[in-house]
Amino acid sequence: MFVQNNNIQFPTTSFTQHHRIESSRPLLFRGNAESQQRDSDDDEGQKQKQNATSSVPSPALTLTTLVAVFGSYVFGTAVGYSSPTQSRIMIDLNLGVAQFSIFGSILTIGAMIGAIVSGTIADYAGRRIAMGFSQLFCILGWLAITIAEDAWWLYIGRVLVGSGIGLLSYVVPVYIAEITPKNLRGRFTALHQLMISCGMSLTYLIGAFVHWRILALIGVVPCLIQLLGLPFIPDSPRWLAKVGRWKESDSSLQRLRGKNVDVYKEANEIRDYTDTLQQQTEASIIGLFQLQYLKSLTVGLGLMILQQFGGINSIVFYANSIFTSAGFSESIGTIAMVAVKIPMTILGVFLLDKSGRRPLLLLSAVGTCLGCFLVALSFFLQDIHKWKEVSPILALVGVLIYVGFFSLGMGAIPWVIMSEIFPINVKGSAGSLVTLVNWLCSWIVSYAFNFLMTWSSTGTFLGFAVVCGFNVIFIAKVVPETKGRTLEEIQASLNSNSTKR
């Protein structure tokens, strides 16, 4: 499927430490003293050329990432589908509130199922096959919803779509992180969240004008686009190295970087690190709970738990009811949310590789804390019957601040960091666990939200504000900065015992 360029020339050197495997690796060959001296003399020029080229993504890398993030767009359409279709589906199929609530929340159950198997499928079949497999589930799910004549067909379709996006939520950011150079990785991986936002927002808008069956059928389109694009993009060079397909790994890396880019150093870093990890056995989920993986696991799980318990899905899923409870127009509030969400997500994408992960995360966590506090203050003023004219506006401002700052950092960066911190020998099981925990927390928060609001609207949002405040401390004390470092450097520093021979 892929054409290998056999005329590519790389600097020559001697690798006595890897004599056993040199014959099977096209980028590694011996050279004489004269060629080594020539390479040394040209080293400065090569470095300058590589730095200049690596700052600009190749057409192959851009196309590959675009195909991958169509999966993220599918993710967004699935999350956004239930909001604009609720009233019409309930009327057409004669559903009660409880039945439609099951339809909305069962998406997360399907996503947990997809998350459990995501790492295994992505590790053994490859990242591309995993994306294709997920889209088959999504297509079947959307078609089941399209032809549904009762609640059970809706539930089946929603579970199938959920299973697909549970797999996509892991494999898309991991794949993008593995194919991009270190200076572009954050920005490109953050496109995952941007496309989720675009999918969600466009589904809101289109759903206001078309029938719910048509909207479900439209959901098939991005699934087909990714399926048709997958045969034209390469597998992850790091995954290919992991499974021992060295020639294909080198060819894939060269294709992604561009034919005139020297990939010798990066290929050897991938190769050496993979060699070290291959001496260890694949870790199961139980095997992750070892001292050597403790920091990576703490960072990955901590960010996902705090992301969800900070209240994001409660606000996104139930924005209309929040605005109504606060005495504000739900239509104006929803439009304002969309108008804030996409620009702030785009801003986060551009800032990620410039400012770094931690500063954006800290700013985002502080902003979400402030937003939740303002919403809580709005409900408190309502409870004590003070400033009745101001409290609805305060609720809108609080929700917009929350959504804007969440989109700036907390939406994308936990997925970026999750894709960076786990070594290749545990990435499958670790990614499955982290993704599963994210969806489990999402289900808990979205299911409990209405009960919490009945108990105390003020107390609910104060609780979210406390979690967001704790998030600030967690980021400042625990989360590492991964900007400008290769995946191998990040993983070696976090999992110091995992790379010892």
PDB file of N, CA and C in Angstrom, residues 65-66 69-77 190-201 345:
ATOM      1  N   THR A  65      -3.333  13.888   9.583  1.00  0.00           N
ATOM      2  CA  THR A  65      -3.999  14.411  10.777  1.00  0.00           C
ATOM      3  C   THR A  65      -5.446  14.777  10.486  1.00  0.00           C
ATOM      4  N   LEU A  66      -5.682  15.344   9.313  1.00  0.00           N
ATOM      5  CA  LEU A  66      -7.050  15.718   8.935  1.00  0.00           C
ATOM      6  C   LEU A  66      -7.950  14.491   8.878  1.00  0.00           C
ATOM      7  N   VAL A  69      -8.686  13.325  12.515  1.00  0.00           N
ATOM      8  CA  VAL A  69      -9.593  14.132  13.338  1.00  0.00           C
ATOM      9  C   VAL A  69     -11.018  14.152  12.812  1.00  0.00           C
ATOM     10  N   PHE A  70     -11.282  13.533  11.666  1.00  0.00           N
ATOM     11  CA  PHE A  70     -12.677  13.318  11.309  1.00  0.00           C
ATOM     12  C   PHE A  70     -13.345  12.400  12.319  1.00  0.00           C
ATOM     13  N   GLY A  71     -12.541  11.525  12.949  1.00  0.00           N
ATOM     14  CA  GLY A  71     -13.063  10.717  14.048  1.00  0.00           C
ATOM     15  C   GLY A  71     -13.472  11.574  15.228  1.00  0.00           C
ATOM     16  N   SER A  72     -12.725  12.636  15.489  1.00  0.00           N
ATOM     17  CA  SER A  72     -13.071  13.557  16.563  1.00  0.00           C
ATOM     18  C   SER A  72     -14.370  14.295  16.249  1.00  0.00           C
ATOM     19  N   TYR A  73     -14.550  14.632  14.964  1.00  0.00           N
ATOM     20  CA  TYR A  73     -15.790  15.287  14.554  1.00  0.00           C
ATOM     21  C   TYR A  73     -16.986  14.366  14.802  1.00  0.00           C
ATOM     22  N   VAL A  74     -16.811  13.069  14.510  1.00  0.00           N
ATOM     23  CA  VAL A  74     -17.869  12.087  14.790  1.00  0.00           C
ATOM     24  C   VAL A  74     -18.190  12.073  16.283  1.00  0.00           C
ATOM     25  N   PHE A  75     -17.160  12.130  17.107  1.00  0.00           N
ATOM     26  CA  PHE A  75     -17.298  12.218  18.562  1.00  0.00           C
ATOM     27  C   PHE A  75     -18.216  13.388  18.916  1.00  0.00           C
ATOM     28  N   GLY A  76     -17.939  14.554  18.348  1.00  0.00           N
ATOM     29  CA  GLY A  76     -18.721  15.749  18.658  1.00  0.00           C
ATOM     30  C   GLY A  76     -20.169  15.642  18.213  1.00  0.00           C
ATOM     31  N   THR A  77     -20.404  15.054  17.034  1.00  0.00           N
ATOM     32  CA  THR A  77     -21.785  14.912  16.568  1.00  0.00           C
ATOM     33  C   THR A  77     -22.589  13.995  17.489  1.00  0.00           C
ATOM     34  N   ALA A 190      -4.205  18.770  19.836  1.00  0.00           N
ATOM     35  CA  ALA A 190      -5.330  19.582  20.303  1.00  0.00           C
ATOM     36  C   ALA A 190      -6.416  19.748  19.245  1.00  0.00           C
ATOM     37  N   LEU A 191      -6.092  19.459  17.976  1.00  0.00           N
ATOM     38  CA  LEU A 191      -7.124  19.486  16.941  1.00  0.00           C
ATOM     39  C   LEU A 191      -8.232  18.474  17.231  1.00  0.00           C
ATOM     40  N   HIS A 192      -7.906  17.438  18.008  1.00  0.00           N
ATOM     41  CA  HIS A 192      -8.909  16.468  18.445  1.00  0.00           C
ATOM     42  C   HIS A 192     -10.063  17.175  19.156  1.00  0.00           C
ATOM     43  N   GLN A 193      -9.739  18.038  20.104  1.00  0.00           N
ATOM     44  CA  GLN A 193     -10.767  18.757  20.849  1.00  0.00           C
ATOM     45  C   GLN A 193     -11.461  19.796  19.986  1.00  0.00           C
ATOM     46  N   LEU A 194     -10.711  20.441  19.092  1.00  0.00           N
ATOM     47  CA  LEU A 194     -11.314  21.438  18.200  1.00  0.00           C
ATOM     48  C   LEU A 194     -12.377  20.802  17.320  1.00  0.00           C
ATOM     49  N   MET A 195     -12.079  19.633  16.768  1.00  0.00           N
ATOM     50  CA  MET A 195     -13.052  18.967  15.902  1.00  0.00           C
ATOM     51  C   MET A 195     -14.239  18.425  16.694  1.00  0.00           C
ATOM     52  N   ILE A 196     -14.019  18.031  17.948  1.00  0.00           N
ATOM     53  CA  ILE A 196     -15.152  17.666  18.802  1.00  0.00           C
ATOM     54  C   ILE A 196     -16.080  18.874  18.967  1.00  0.00           C
ATOM     55  N   SER A 197     -15.489  20.028  19.235  1.00  0.00           N
ATOM     56  CA  SER A 197     -16.278  21.252  19.402  1.00  0.00           C
ATOM     57  C   SER A 197     -17.024  21.603  18.123  1.00  0.00           C
ATOM     58  N   CYS A 198     -16.353  21.460  16.974  1.00  0.00           N
ATOM     59  CA  CYS A 198     -17.010  21.764  15.697  1.00  0.00           C
ATOM     60  C   CYS A 198     -18.163  20.797  15.441  1.00  0.00           C
ATOM     61  N   GLY A 199     -17.941  19.508  15.695  1.00  0.00           N
ATOM     62  CA  GLY A 199     -18.992  18.521  15.493  1.00  0.00           C
ATOM     63  C   GLY A 199     -20.194  18.783  16.370  1.00  0.00           C
ATOM     64  N   MET A 200     -19.932  19.111  17.628  1.00  0.00           N
ATOM     65  CA  MET A 200     -21.012  19.391  18.570  1.00  0.00           C
ATOM     66  C   MET A 200     -21.783  20.650  18.166  1.00  0.00           C
ATOM     67  N   SER A 201     -21.052  21.697  17.854  1.00  0.00           N
ATOM     68  CA  SER A 201     -21.698  22.976  17.541  1.00  0.00           C
ATOM     69  C   SER A 201     -22.506  22.909  16.250  1.00  0.00           C
ATOM     70  N   THR A 345     -11.381  27.359  21.646  1.00  0.00           N
ATOM     71  CA  THR A 345     -10.689  26.109  21.336  1.00  0.00           C
ATOM     72  C   THR A 345      -9.607  26.349  20.300  1.00  0.00           C
TER      73      THR A 345
END
